[in-house]
PDB file of C-alpha atoms and ligand atoms in Angstrom:
ATOM      1  CA  UNK A   1     113.188 119.086  88.226  1.00  0.00           C
ATOM      2  CA  UNK A   2     114.713 115.889  86.898  1.00  0.00           C
ATOM      3  CA  UNK A   3     112.086 113.750  88.639  1.00  0.00           C
ATOM      4  CA  UNK A   4     109.287 115.994  87.419  1.00  0.00           C
ATOM      5  CA  UNK A   5     110.618 115.883  83.836  1.00  0.00           C
ATOM      6  CA  UNK A   6     110.843 112.110  84.030  1.00  0.00           C
ATOM      7  CA  UNK A   7     107.207 112.055  85.112  1.00  0.00           C
ATOM      8  CA  UNK A   8     106.158 114.030  82.024  1.00  0.00           C
ATOM      9  CA  UNK A   9     106.293 117.695  83.056  1.00  0.00           C
ATOM     10  CA  UNK A  10     107.675 120.003  80.360  1.00  0.00           C
ATOM     11  CA  UNK A  11     109.118 123.376  81.478  1.00  0.00           C
ATOM     12  CA  UNK A  12     110.004 126.589  79.670  1.00  0.00           C
ATOM     13  CA  UNK A  13     112.766 128.678  81.162  1.00  0.00           C
ATOM     14  CA  UNK A  14     111.615 132.284  81.691  1.00  0.00           C
ATOM     15  CA  UNK A  15     114.462 134.804  81.885  1.00  0.00           C
ATOM     16  CA  UNK A  16     114.993 136.172  85.431  1.00  0.00           C
ATOM     17  CA  UNK A  17     111.841 134.416  86.649  1.00  0.00           C
ATOM     18  CA  UNK A  18     112.538 130.672  86.747  1.00  0.00           C
ATOM     19  CA  UNK A  19     110.416 128.109  84.923  1.00  0.00           C
ATOM     20  CA  UNK A  20     106.897 127.911  83.534  1.00  0.00           C
ATOM     21  CA  UNK A  21     105.022 124.607  83.131  1.00  0.00           C
ATOM     22  CA  UNK A  22     104.336 123.977  79.435  1.00  0.00           C
ATOM     23  CA  UNK A  23     102.873 120.479  79.708  1.00  0.00           C
ATOM     24  CA  UNK A  24     101.663 118.265  82.522  1.00  0.00           C
ATOM     25  CA  UNK A  25     102.100 114.451  82.657  1.00  0.00           C
ATOM     26  CA  UNK A  26      99.854 112.283  80.507  1.00  0.00           C
ATOM     27  CA  UNK A  27     100.231 109.291  82.776  1.00  0.00           C
ATOM     28  CA  UNK A  28      99.397 109.044  86.473  1.00  0.00           C
ATOM     29  CA  UNK A  29     101.994 111.083  88.366  1.00  0.00           C
ATOM     30  CA  UNK A  30     102.440 111.223  92.138  1.00  0.00           C
ATOM     31  CA  UNK A  31     103.944 114.765  92.280  1.00  0.00           C
ATOM     32  CA  UNK A  32     101.181 116.074  90.018  1.00  0.00           C
ATOM     33  CA  UNK A  33      98.477 114.427  92.149  1.00  0.00           C
ATOM     34  CA  UNK A  34     100.041 115.918  95.268  1.00  0.00           C
ATOM     35  CA  UNK A  35      99.875 119.388  93.674  1.00  0.00           C
ATOM     36  CA  UNK A  36      96.268 118.983  92.628  1.00  0.00           C
ATOM     37  CA  UNK A  37      94.874 117.421  95.782  1.00  0.00           C
ATOM     38  CA  UNK A  38      93.871 119.424  98.817  1.00  0.00           C
ATOM     39  CA  UNK A  39      95.792 118.888 102.103  1.00  0.00           C
ATOM     40  CA  UNK A  40      94.312 115.820 103.773  1.00  0.00           C
ATOM     41  CA  UNK A  41      94.596 113.646 100.689  1.00  0.00           C
ATOM     42  CA  UNK A  42      98.338 114.105 100.196  1.00  0.00           C
ATOM     43  CA  UNK A  43     101.628 112.680 101.488  1.00  0.00           C
ATOM     44  CA  UNK A  44     101.049 109.681 103.770  1.00  0.00           C
ATOM     45  CA  UNK A  45      97.506 109.262 102.435  1.00  0.00           C
ATOM     46  CA  UNK A  46      98.739 108.246  98.983  1.00  0.00           C
ATOM     47  CA  UNK A  47     100.612 105.022  98.276  1.00  0.00           C
ATOM     48  CA  UNK A  48     101.790 104.957  94.684  1.00  0.00           C
ATOM     49  CA  UNK A  49     103.128 102.151  92.464  1.00  0.00           C
ATOM     50  CA  UNK A  50     104.293 102.014  88.903  1.00  0.00           C
ATOM     51  CA  UNK A  51     103.097  98.414  88.824  1.00  0.00           C
ATOM     52  CA  UNK A  52     101.640  96.094  91.404  1.00  0.00           C
ATOM     53  CA  UNK A  53      99.686  92.872  91.608  1.00  0.00           C
ATOM     54  CA  UNK A  54      96.458  94.376  92.947  1.00  0.00           C
ATOM     55  CA  UNK A  55      95.887  97.660  94.776  1.00  0.00           C
ATOM     56  CA  UNK A  56      93.167  95.968  96.863  1.00  0.00           C
ATOM     57  CA  UNK A  57      95.698  93.398  97.970  1.00  0.00           C
ATOM     58  CA  UNK A  58      98.231  96.141  98.862  1.00  0.00           C
ATOM     59  CA  UNK A  59      95.595  98.038 100.834  1.00  0.00           C
ATOM     60  CA  UNK A  60      94.704  94.865 102.791  1.00  0.00           C
ATOM     61  CA  UNK A  61      98.371  94.279 103.567  1.00  0.00           C
ATOM     62  CA  UNK A  62      98.933  97.876 104.721  1.00  0.00           C
ATOM     63  CA  UNK A  63      95.821  97.750 106.907  1.00  0.00           C
ATOM     64  CA  UNK A  64      97.190  94.546 108.430  1.00  0.00           C
ATOM     65  CA  UNK A  65     100.458  96.363 109.152  1.00  0.00           C
ATOM     66  CA  UNK A  66      98.499  99.012 111.077  1.00  0.00           C
ATOM     67  CA  UNK A  67      98.725 101.952 108.654  1.00  0.00           C
ATOM     68  CA  UNK A  68      96.561 104.946 109.598  1.00  0.00           C
ATOM     69  CA  UNK A  69      93.328 105.331 107.649  1.00  0.00           C
ATOM     70  CA  UNK A  70      92.027 106.637 105.384  1.00  0.00           C
ATOM     71  CA  UNK A  71      94.599 106.023 102.688  1.00  0.00           C
ATOM     72  CA  UNK A  72      94.590 105.311  98.961  1.00  0.00           C
ATOM     73  CA  UNK A  73      96.691 102.896  96.952  1.00  0.00           C
ATOM     74  CA  UNK A  74      97.161 103.860  93.307  1.00  0.00           C
ATOM     75  CA  UNK A  75      99.006 102.026  90.584  1.00  0.00           C
ATOM     76  CA  UNK A  76      99.654 102.733  86.931  1.00  0.00           C
ATOM     77  CA  UNK A  77      99.176  99.040  86.156  1.00  0.00           C
ATOM     78  CA  UNK A  78      98.151  95.831  87.893  1.00  0.00           C
ATOM     79  CA  UNK A  79      99.367  92.349  87.088  1.00  0.00           C
ATOM     80  CA  UNK A  80      96.544  90.502  88.892  1.00  0.00           C
ATOM     81  CA  UNK A  81      93.658  92.975  89.120  1.00  0.00           C
ATOM     82  CA  UNK A  82      90.719  91.476  90.969  1.00  0.00           C
ATOM     83  CA  UNK A  83      87.103  91.812  89.851  1.00  0.00           C
ATOM     84  CA  UNK A  84      83.829  90.838  91.508  1.00  0.00           C
ATOM     85  CA  UNK A  85      82.793  87.210  91.925  1.00  0.00           C
ATOM     86  CA  UNK A  86      86.374  85.950  91.575  1.00  0.00           C
ATOM     87  CA  UNK A  87      86.833  87.416  88.086  1.00  0.00           C
ATOM     88  CA  UNK A  88      89.986  89.135  86.842  1.00  0.00           C
ATOM     89  CA  UNK A  89      90.078  92.882  86.120  1.00  0.00           C
ATOM     90  CA  UNK A  90      91.947  93.834  82.949  1.00  0.00           C
ATOM     91  CA  UNK A  91      94.719  96.108  84.208  1.00  0.00           C
ATOM     92  CA  UNK A  92      97.654  95.946  81.827  1.00  0.00           C
ATOM     93  CA  UNK A  93      97.016  99.365  80.221  1.00  0.00           C
ATOM     94  CA  UNK A  94      98.697 102.345  81.826  1.00  0.00           C
ATOM     95  CA  UNK A  95      96.047 104.969  81.033  1.00  0.00           C
ATOM     96  CA  UNK A  96      93.346 103.781  83.443  1.00  0.00           C
ATOM     97  CA  UNK A  97      92.499 104.246  87.091  1.00  0.00           C
ATOM     98  CA  UNK A  98      93.312 101.421  89.486  1.00  0.00           C
ATOM     99  CA  UNK A  99      92.687 102.706  93.000  1.00  0.00           C
ATOM    100  CA  UNK A 100      91.868 101.252  96.401  1.00  0.00           C
ATOM    101  CA  UNK A 101      90.551 103.262  99.332  1.00  0.00           C
ATOM    102  CA  UNK A 102      91.156 101.884 102.827  1.00  0.00           C
ATOM    103  CA  UNK A 103      88.995 102.671 105.857  1.00  0.00           C
ATOM    104  CA  UNK A 104      88.302 101.402 109.379  1.00  0.00           C
ATOM    105  CA  UNK A 105      84.642 102.416 109.581  1.00  0.00           C
ATOM    106  CA  UNK A 106      83.583 100.533 112.765  1.00  0.00           C
ATOM    107  CA  UNK A 107      79.933 100.417 111.684  1.00  0.00           C
ATOM    108  CA  UNK A 108      77.644  97.361 111.560  1.00  0.00           C
ATOM    109  CA  UNK A 109      78.523  94.960 108.701  1.00  0.00           C
ATOM    110  CA  UNK A 110      75.059  95.270 107.145  1.00  0.00           C
ATOM    111  CA  UNK A 111      75.859  98.868 106.171  1.00  0.00           C
ATOM    112  CA  UNK A 112      78.540  97.786 103.726  1.00  0.00           C
ATOM    113  CA  UNK A 113      76.102  97.088 100.887  1.00  0.00           C
ATOM    114  CA  UNK A 114      74.701 100.619 101.062  1.00  0.00           C
ATOM    115  CA  UNK A 115      78.177 102.097 101.200  1.00  0.00           C
ATOM    116  CA  UNK A 116      79.133 100.323  97.985  1.00  0.00           C
ATOM    117  CA  UNK A 117      75.968 101.570  96.261  1.00  0.00           C
ATOM    118  CA  UNK A 118      76.547 105.087  97.583  1.00  0.00           C
ATOM    119  CA  UNK A 119      80.093 104.992  96.241  1.00  0.00           C
ATOM    120  CA  UNK A 120      78.844 103.851  92.840  1.00  0.00           C
ATOM    121  CA  UNK A 121      76.395 106.720  92.414  1.00  0.00           C
ATOM    122  CA  UNK A 122      78.958 109.194  93.771  1.00  0.00           C
ATOM    123  CA  UNK A 123      81.357 108.076  91.039  1.00  0.00           C
ATOM    124  CA  UNK A 124      78.615 108.355  88.397  1.00  0.00           C
ATOM    125  CA  UNK A 125      77.923 111.916  89.530  1.00  0.00           C
ATOM    126  CA  UNK A 126      81.618 112.745  89.484  1.00  0.00           C
ATOM    127  CA  UNK A 127      82.064 111.352  85.939  1.00  0.00           C
ATOM    128  CA  UNK A 128      79.010 113.295  84.779  1.00  0.00           C
ATOM    129  CA  UNK A 129      80.282 116.545  86.296  1.00  0.00           C
ATOM    130  CA  UNK A 130      83.817 116.111  84.965  1.00  0.00           C
ATOM    131  CA  UNK A 131      83.010 114.882  81.464  1.00  0.00           C
ATOM    132  CA  UNK A 132      79.382 115.687  80.622  1.00  0.00           C
ATOM    133  CA  UNK A 133      78.685 112.001  79.934  1.00  0.00           C
ATOM    134  CA  UNK A 134      75.604 110.343  81.456  1.00  0.00           C
ATOM    135  CA  UNK A 135      76.914 107.155  83.057  1.00  0.00           C
ATOM    136  CA  UNK A 136      74.583 104.590  84.599  1.00  0.00           C
ATOM    137  CA  UNK A 137      74.960 102.150  87.472  1.00  0.00           C
ATOM    138  CA  UNK A 138      73.993  98.521  87.091  1.00  0.00           C
ATOM    139  CA  UNK A 139      73.226  97.043  90.507  1.00  0.00           C
ATOM    140  CA  UNK A 140      75.228  96.534  92.530  1.00  0.00           C
ATOM    141  CA  UNK A 141      78.268  98.362  91.199  1.00  0.00           C
ATOM    142  CA  UNK A 142      78.998  98.224  87.494  1.00  0.00           C
ATOM    143  CA  UNK A 143      79.402 101.611  85.855  1.00  0.00           C
ATOM    144  CA  UNK A 144      78.277 101.796  82.252  1.00  0.00           C
ATOM    145  CA  UNK A 145      78.207 104.203  79.339  1.00  0.00           C
ATOM    146  CA  UNK A 146      75.293 103.178  77.153  1.00  0.00           C
ATOM    147  CA  UNK A 147      75.402  99.401  77.269  1.00  0.00           C
ATOM    148  CA  UNK A 148      79.176  99.153  77.728  1.00  0.00           C
ATOM    149  CA  UNK A 149      81.006  98.770  81.007  1.00  0.00           C
ATOM    150  CA  UNK A 150      83.409 101.570  81.842  1.00  0.00           C
ATOM    151  CA  UNK A 151      84.201 100.838  85.481  1.00  0.00           C
ATOM    152  CA  UNK A 152      83.567  98.642  88.472  1.00  0.00           C
ATOM    153  CA  UNK A 153      83.857  98.599  92.236  1.00  0.00           C
ATOM    154  CA  UNK A 154      85.096  95.758  94.406  1.00  0.00           C
ATOM    155  CA  UNK A 155      84.496  96.113  98.151  1.00  0.00           C
ATOM    156  CA  UNK A 156      86.335  93.737 100.468  1.00  0.00           C
ATOM    157  CA  UNK A 157      86.190  93.837 104.253  1.00  0.00           C
ATOM    158  CA  UNK A 158      87.325  92.251 107.479  1.00  0.00           C
ATOM    159  CA  UNK A 159      84.386  92.096 109.837  1.00  0.00           C
ATOM    160  CA  UNK A 160      83.406  90.660 113.192  1.00  0.00           C
ATOM    161  CA  UNK A 161      79.848  90.051 114.406  1.00  0.00           C
ATOM    162  CA  UNK A 162      79.240  93.730 115.211  1.00  0.00           C
ATOM    163  CA  UNK A 163      81.539  95.822 113.089  1.00  0.00           C
ATOM    164  CA  UNK A 164      83.369  96.369 109.836  1.00  0.00           C
ATOM    165  CA  UNK A 165      86.932  96.460 111.151  1.00  0.00           C
ATOM    166  CA  UNK A 166      88.695  97.168 107.856  1.00  0.00           C
ATOM    167  CA  UNK A 167      87.242  97.936 104.460  1.00  0.00           C
ATOM    168  CA  UNK A 168      88.893  98.274 101.062  1.00  0.00           C
ATOM    169  CA  UNK A 169      86.998  99.819  98.216  1.00  0.00           C
ATOM    170  CA  UNK A 170      88.676  99.144  94.875  1.00  0.00           C
ATOM    171  CA  UNK A 171      87.768 101.167  91.815  1.00  0.00           C
ATOM    172  CA  UNK A 172      88.708 100.379  88.255  1.00  0.00           C
ATOM    173  CA  UNK A 173      87.837 103.007  85.640  1.00  0.00           C
ATOM    174  CA  UNK A 174      88.764 102.777  81.972  1.00  0.00           C
ATOM    175  CA  UNK A 175      90.019 106.239  81.106  1.00  0.00           C
ATOM    176  CA  UNK A 176      92.466 106.268  78.207  1.00  0.00           C
ATOM    177  CA  UNK A 177      92.444 102.692  76.938  1.00  0.00           C
ATOM    178  CA  UNK A 178      91.525 101.836  73.380  1.00  0.00           C
ATOM    179  CA  UNK A 179      89.075  98.945  73.974  1.00  0.00           C
ATOM    180  CA  UNK A 180      89.143  97.970  70.302  1.00  0.00           C
ATOM    181  CA  UNK A 181      92.654  96.625  71.001  1.00  0.00           C
ATOM    182  CA  UNK A 182      91.402  94.367  73.786  1.00  0.00           C
ATOM    183  CA  UNK A 183      90.736  90.677  73.303  1.00  0.00           C
ATOM    184  CA  UNK A 184      87.217  89.329  72.948  1.00  0.00           C
ATOM    185  CA  UNK A 185      84.798  89.476  74.765  1.00  0.00           C
ATOM    186  CA  UNK A 186      86.162  92.590  76.503  1.00  0.00           C
ATOM    187  CA  UNK A 187      86.340  94.642  73.297  1.00  0.00           C
ATOM    188  CA  UNK A 188      82.585  94.273  72.729  1.00  0.00           C
ATOM    189  CA  UNK A 189      81.469  94.594  76.368  1.00  0.00           C
ATOM    190  CA  UNK A 190      83.586  97.465  77.670  1.00  0.00           C
ATOM    191  CA  UNK A 191      84.529 101.002  76.733  1.00  0.00           C
ATOM    192  CA  UNK A 192      86.700 103.846  78.033  1.00  0.00           C
ATOM    193  CA  UNK A 193      86.116 107.552  78.614  1.00  0.00           C
ATOM    194  CA  UNK A 194      88.517 108.252  75.767  1.00  0.00           C
ATOM    195  CA  UNK A 195      86.389 106.204  73.386  1.00  0.00           C
ATOM    196  CA  UNK A 196      83.080 107.584  74.673  1.00  0.00           C
ATOM    197  CA  UNK A 197      84.320 111.186  74.454  1.00  0.00           C
ATOM    198  CA  UNK A 198      86.489 110.641  71.372  1.00  0.00           C
ATOM    199  CA  UNK A 199      89.549 112.205  72.917  1.00  0.00           C
ATOM    200  CA  UNK A 200      92.314 111.603  75.441  1.00  0.00           C
ATOM    201  CA  UNK A 201      91.384 112.522  79.035  1.00  0.00           C
ATOM    202  CA  UNK A 202      93.513 114.090  81.779  1.00  0.00           C
ATOM    203  CA  UNK A 203      93.953 111.049  84.027  1.00  0.00           C
ATOM    204  CA  UNK A 204      95.470 113.055  86.901  1.00  0.00           C
ATOM    205  CA  UNK A 205      92.629 115.589  87.066  1.00  0.00           C
ATOM    206  CA  UNK A 206      89.997 112.863  86.845  1.00  0.00           C
ATOM    207  CA  UNK A 207      91.752 110.828  89.530  1.00  0.00           C
ATOM    208  CA  UNK A 208      91.768 113.865  91.830  1.00  0.00           C
ATOM    209  CA  UNK A 209      88.075 114.487  91.211  1.00  0.00           C
ATOM    210  CA  UNK A 210      87.295 110.852  92.035  1.00  0.00           C
ATOM    211  CA  UNK A 211      89.458 110.866  95.182  1.00  0.00           C
ATOM    212  CA  UNK A 212      87.788 114.069  96.397  1.00  0.00           C
ATOM    213  CA  UNK A 213      84.303 112.756  95.688  1.00  0.00           C
ATOM    214  CA  UNK A 214      85.095 109.423  97.392  1.00  0.00           C
ATOM    215  CA  UNK A 215      86.342 111.128 100.570  1.00  0.00           C
ATOM    216  CA  UNK A 216      83.237 113.363 100.579  1.00  0.00           C
ATOM    217  CA  UNK A 217      81.058 110.283 100.074  1.00  0.00           C
ATOM    218  CA  UNK A 218      82.756 108.508 102.974  1.00  0.00           C
ATOM    219  CA  UNK A 219      82.257 111.522 105.301  1.00  0.00           C
ATOM    220  CA  UNK A 220      78.575 111.774 104.364  1.00  0.00           C
ATOM    221  CA  UNK A 221      78.179 108.039 104.906  1.00  0.00           C
ATOM    222  CA  UNK A 222      79.755 108.136 108.367  1.00  0.00           C
ATOM    223  CA  UNK A 223      77.598 111.136 109.373  1.00  0.00           C
ATOM    224  CA  UNK A 224      74.475 109.396 108.098  1.00  0.00           C
ATOM    225  CA  UNK A 225      73.813 112.385 105.854  1.00  0.00           C
ATOM    226  CA  UNK A 226      73.551 110.343 102.692  1.00  0.00           C
ATOM    227  CA  UNK A 227      70.273 108.403 102.841  1.00  0.00           C
ATOM    228  CA  UNK A 228      68.029 110.823 100.946  1.00  0.00           C
ATOM    229  CA  UNK A 229      70.787 111.546  98.440  1.00  0.00           C
ATOM    230  CA  UNK A 230      71.369 107.819  97.864  1.00  0.00           C
ATOM    231  CA  UNK A 231      67.696 107.315  97.002  1.00  0.00           C
ATOM    232  CA  UNK A 232      67.525 110.235  94.600  1.00  0.00           C
ATOM    233  CA  UNK A 233      70.904 109.549  92.977  1.00  0.00           C
ATOM    234  CA  UNK A 234      70.081 105.871  92.635  1.00  0.00           C
ATOM    235  CA  UNK A 235      66.859 106.795  90.854  1.00  0.00           C
ATOM    236  CA  UNK A 236      68.790 109.129  88.565  1.00  0.00           C
ATOM    237  CA  UNK A 237      71.585 106.735  87.585  1.00  0.00           C
ATOM    238  CA  UNK A 238      69.856 103.324  87.876  1.00  0.00           C
ATOM    239  CA  UNK A 239      70.194 101.424  84.597  1.00  0.00           C
ATOM    240  CA  UNK A 240      67.790  98.640  85.559  1.00  0.00           C
ATOM    241  CA  UNK A 241      64.707 100.399  86.963  1.00  0.00           C
ATOM    242  CA  UNK A 242      61.531  99.408  85.121  1.00  0.00           C
ATOM    243  CA  UNK A 243      63.368  96.963  82.890  1.00  0.00           C
ATOM    244  CA  UNK A 244      63.107  93.202  82.648  1.00  0.00           C
ATOM    245  CA  UNK A 245      66.056  91.450  84.197  1.00  0.00           C
ATOM    246  CA  UNK A 246      67.306  88.003  85.050  1.00  0.00           C
ATOM    247  CA  UNK A 247      69.301  87.538  88.218  1.00  0.00           C
ATOM    248  CA  UNK A 248      71.380  84.676  89.402  1.00  0.00           C
ATOM    249  CA  UNK A 249      71.467  84.276  93.175  1.00  0.00           C
ATOM    250  CA  UNK A 250      73.455  81.161  94.014  1.00  0.00           C
ATOM    251  CA  UNK A 251      71.751  78.361  92.084  1.00  0.00           C
ATOM    252  CA  UNK A 252      68.457  80.232  91.791  1.00  0.00           C
ATOM    253  CA  UNK A 253      67.418  82.157  88.665  1.00  0.00           C
ATOM    254  CA  UNK A 254      64.984  85.038  89.169  1.00  0.00           C
ATOM    255  CA  UNK A 255      63.287  86.841  86.289  1.00  0.00           C
ATOM    256  CA  UNK A 256      61.113  89.921  86.515  1.00  0.00           C
ATOM    257  CA  UNK A 257      60.960  93.695  86.462  1.00  0.00           C
ATOM    258  CA  UNK A 258      63.558  95.682  88.422  1.00  0.00           C
ATOM    259  CA  UNK A 259      62.002  98.203  90.818  1.00  0.00           C
ATOM    260  CA  UNK A 260      65.070  99.917  92.302  1.00  0.00           C
ATOM    261  CA  UNK A 261      66.562  99.241  95.727  1.00  0.00           C
ATOM    262  CA  UNK A 262      65.133  98.886  99.232  1.00  0.00           C
ATOM    263  CA  UNK A 263      66.401 100.571 102.423  1.00  0.00           C
ATOM    264  CA  UNK A 264      69.097  97.890 102.810  1.00  0.00           C
ATOM    265  CA  UNK A 265      70.375  98.364  99.264  1.00  0.00           C
ATOM    266  CA  UNK A 266      68.880  95.083  98.012  1.00  0.00           C
ATOM    267  CA  UNK A 267      67.629  94.958  94.414  1.00  0.00           C
ATOM    268  CA  UNK A 268      63.844  94.634  94.159  1.00  0.00           C
ATOM    269  CA  UNK A 269      62.522  92.376  91.409  1.00  0.00           C
ATOM    270  CA  UNK A 270      58.799  91.926  90.794  1.00  0.00           C
ATOM    271  CA  UNK A 271      58.287  88.468  89.332  1.00  0.00           C
ATOM    272  CA  UNK A 272      55.182  87.386  87.374  1.00  0.00           C
ATOM    273  CA  UNK A 273      54.291  84.939  90.124  1.00  0.00           C
ATOM    274  CA  UNK A 274      54.474  87.445  93.004  1.00  0.00           C
ATOM    275  CA  UNK A 275      54.317  90.960  91.532  1.00  0.00           C
ATOM    276  CA  UNK A 276      53.016  92.535  94.770  1.00  0.00           C
ATOM    277  CA  UNK A 277      55.744  91.003  96.886  1.00  0.00           C
ATOM    278  CA  UNK A 278      59.053  91.680  95.142  1.00  0.00           C
ATOM    279  CA  UNK A 279      62.081  89.440  95.584  1.00  0.00           C
ATOM    280  CA  UNK A 280      64.905  91.212  97.461  1.00  0.00           C
ATOM    281  CA  UNK A 281      68.270  90.361  95.993  1.00  0.00           C
ATOM    282  CA  UNK A 282      71.249  90.516  98.345  1.00  0.00           C
ATOM    283  CA  UNK A 283      74.015  89.695  95.935  1.00  0.00           C
ATOM    284  CA  UNK A 284      74.566  88.171  92.540  1.00  0.00           C
ATOM    285  CA  UNK A 285      74.767  88.888  88.868  1.00  0.00           C
ATOM    286  CA  UNK A 286      72.015  90.632  86.950  1.00  0.00           C
ATOM    287  CA  UNK A 287      71.461  90.677  83.201  1.00  0.00           C
ATOM    288  CA  UNK A 288      69.089  92.833  81.200  1.00  0.00           C
ATOM    289  CA  UNK A 289      66.511  91.147  79.005  1.00  0.00           C
ATOM    290  CA  UNK A 290      65.981  92.646  75.587  1.00  0.00           C
ATOM    291  CA  UNK A 291      62.250  92.013  75.367  1.00  0.00           C
ATOM    292  CA  UNK A 292      59.364  91.482  77.746  1.00  0.00           C
ATOM    293  CA  UNK A 293      59.453  87.765  76.952  1.00  0.00           C
ATOM    294  CA  UNK A 294      61.872  86.126  79.308  1.00  0.00           C
ATOM    295  CA  UNK A 295      63.594  83.440  77.335  1.00  0.00           C
ATOM    296  CA  UNK A 296      67.293  82.742  77.965  1.00  0.00           C
ATOM    297  CA  UNK A 297      68.194  83.535  74.348  1.00  0.00           C
ATOM    298  CA  UNK A 298      66.790  87.051  74.802  1.00  0.00           C
ATOM    299  CA  UNK A 299      69.323  87.918  77.421  1.00  0.00           C
ATOM    300  CA  UNK A 300      71.788  90.680  76.807  1.00  0.00           C
ATOM    301  CA  UNK A 301      74.705  90.233  79.145  1.00  0.00           C
ATOM    302  CA  UNK A 302      76.452  93.391  80.213  1.00  0.00           C
TER     303      UNK A 302
HETATM  304  C1  BTN B   1      84.243  94.547  88.985  1.00  0.00           C
HETATM  305  O1  BTN B   1      84.372  93.328  88.838  1.00  0.00           O
HETATM  306  O2  BTN B   1      83.441  95.187  88.310  1.00  0.00           O
HETATM  307  C2  BTN B   1      85.077  95.278  90.028  1.00  0.00           C
HETATM  308  C3  BTN B   1      86.421  95.628  89.480  1.00  0.00           C
HETATM  309  C4  BTN B   1      87.312  96.353  90.470  1.00  0.00           C
HETATM  310  C5  BTN B   1      88.712  96.568  89.904  1.00  0.00           C
HETATM  311  C6  BTN B   1      89.557  97.420  90.816  1.00  0.00           C
HETATM  312  S1  BTN B   1      91.011  98.008  90.010  1.00  0.00           S
HETATM  313  C7  BTN B   1      91.629  98.603  91.514  1.00  0.00           C
HETATM  314  C8  BTN B   1      91.274  97.574  92.580  1.00  0.00           C
HETATM  315  N1  BTN B   1      92.292  96.552  92.680  1.00  0.00           N
HETATM  316  C9  BTN B   1      91.852  95.368  92.285  1.00  0.00           C
HETATM  317  O3  BTN B   1      92.539  94.326  92.250  1.00  0.00           O
HETATM  318  N2  BTN B   1      90.572  95.454  91.925  1.00  0.00           N
HETATM  319  C10 BTN B   1      90.039  96.774  92.099  1.00  0.00           C
END
């Protein structure tokens, strides 16, 4: 009882019957998550920290130590959250999701791109179902509400020539932060569910919904039962389709109209020069252009 109270549970004593829960924790709580989650996602599947450097880093370490997969590392805060392309992920606020999922998929390395995209649309669907918002995915894996970023995915893996040996999928989702308190440029580029919905969200329930949907997504991916769903969900949540974009791939800049993804999960961009033969983007950063004229000053970076 003491531990539960410390975590934020409030109980009423009921005469001759014990206790009744009056309030559940507002911050991420391991005992609460264990109550809410169905069997396979509990106990040794959940590694929980009050604060850590990076949950992706912890997951890598635990994989290296031989821990059974799948497992999830969760933390209330991170001190060195990692983002894509070597960027930092703002993680000092307690009210957000910082989670890393660890797997040993043993599938060919080229399937990793599609898995990341599949995860992204699965999270969009989950957010939509849980909150009624209409999030969008910006290739490859930024999650946005309107034009503001609300979450991101960082996939890191240890591979050999034939297989993905270990894979860590890190998810950051702004749930209860107040982005107006963040420093520039974050405060103008990002938002949280709390801000979008104008009210505090139940971080534990949302975390459970995301964990459940991620495990379902992983099962579907391993059974190959996801391909049709990936295409239709990508079409539904794709922020870029039909819009003019500029992409940076290494030193090359590519401008044109985004046409969705191909069977490998690469972004298709029809350029003016070769509209019938779209460029296939493997990796990189994409920005939306405001107008049809592609001048650098038109660019709206998200
Ligand atoms: C991005 O750049 O959009 C991806 C951000 C991913 C952040 C998450 S937070 C949990 C996990 N641990 C990390 O250090 N990074 C990922």
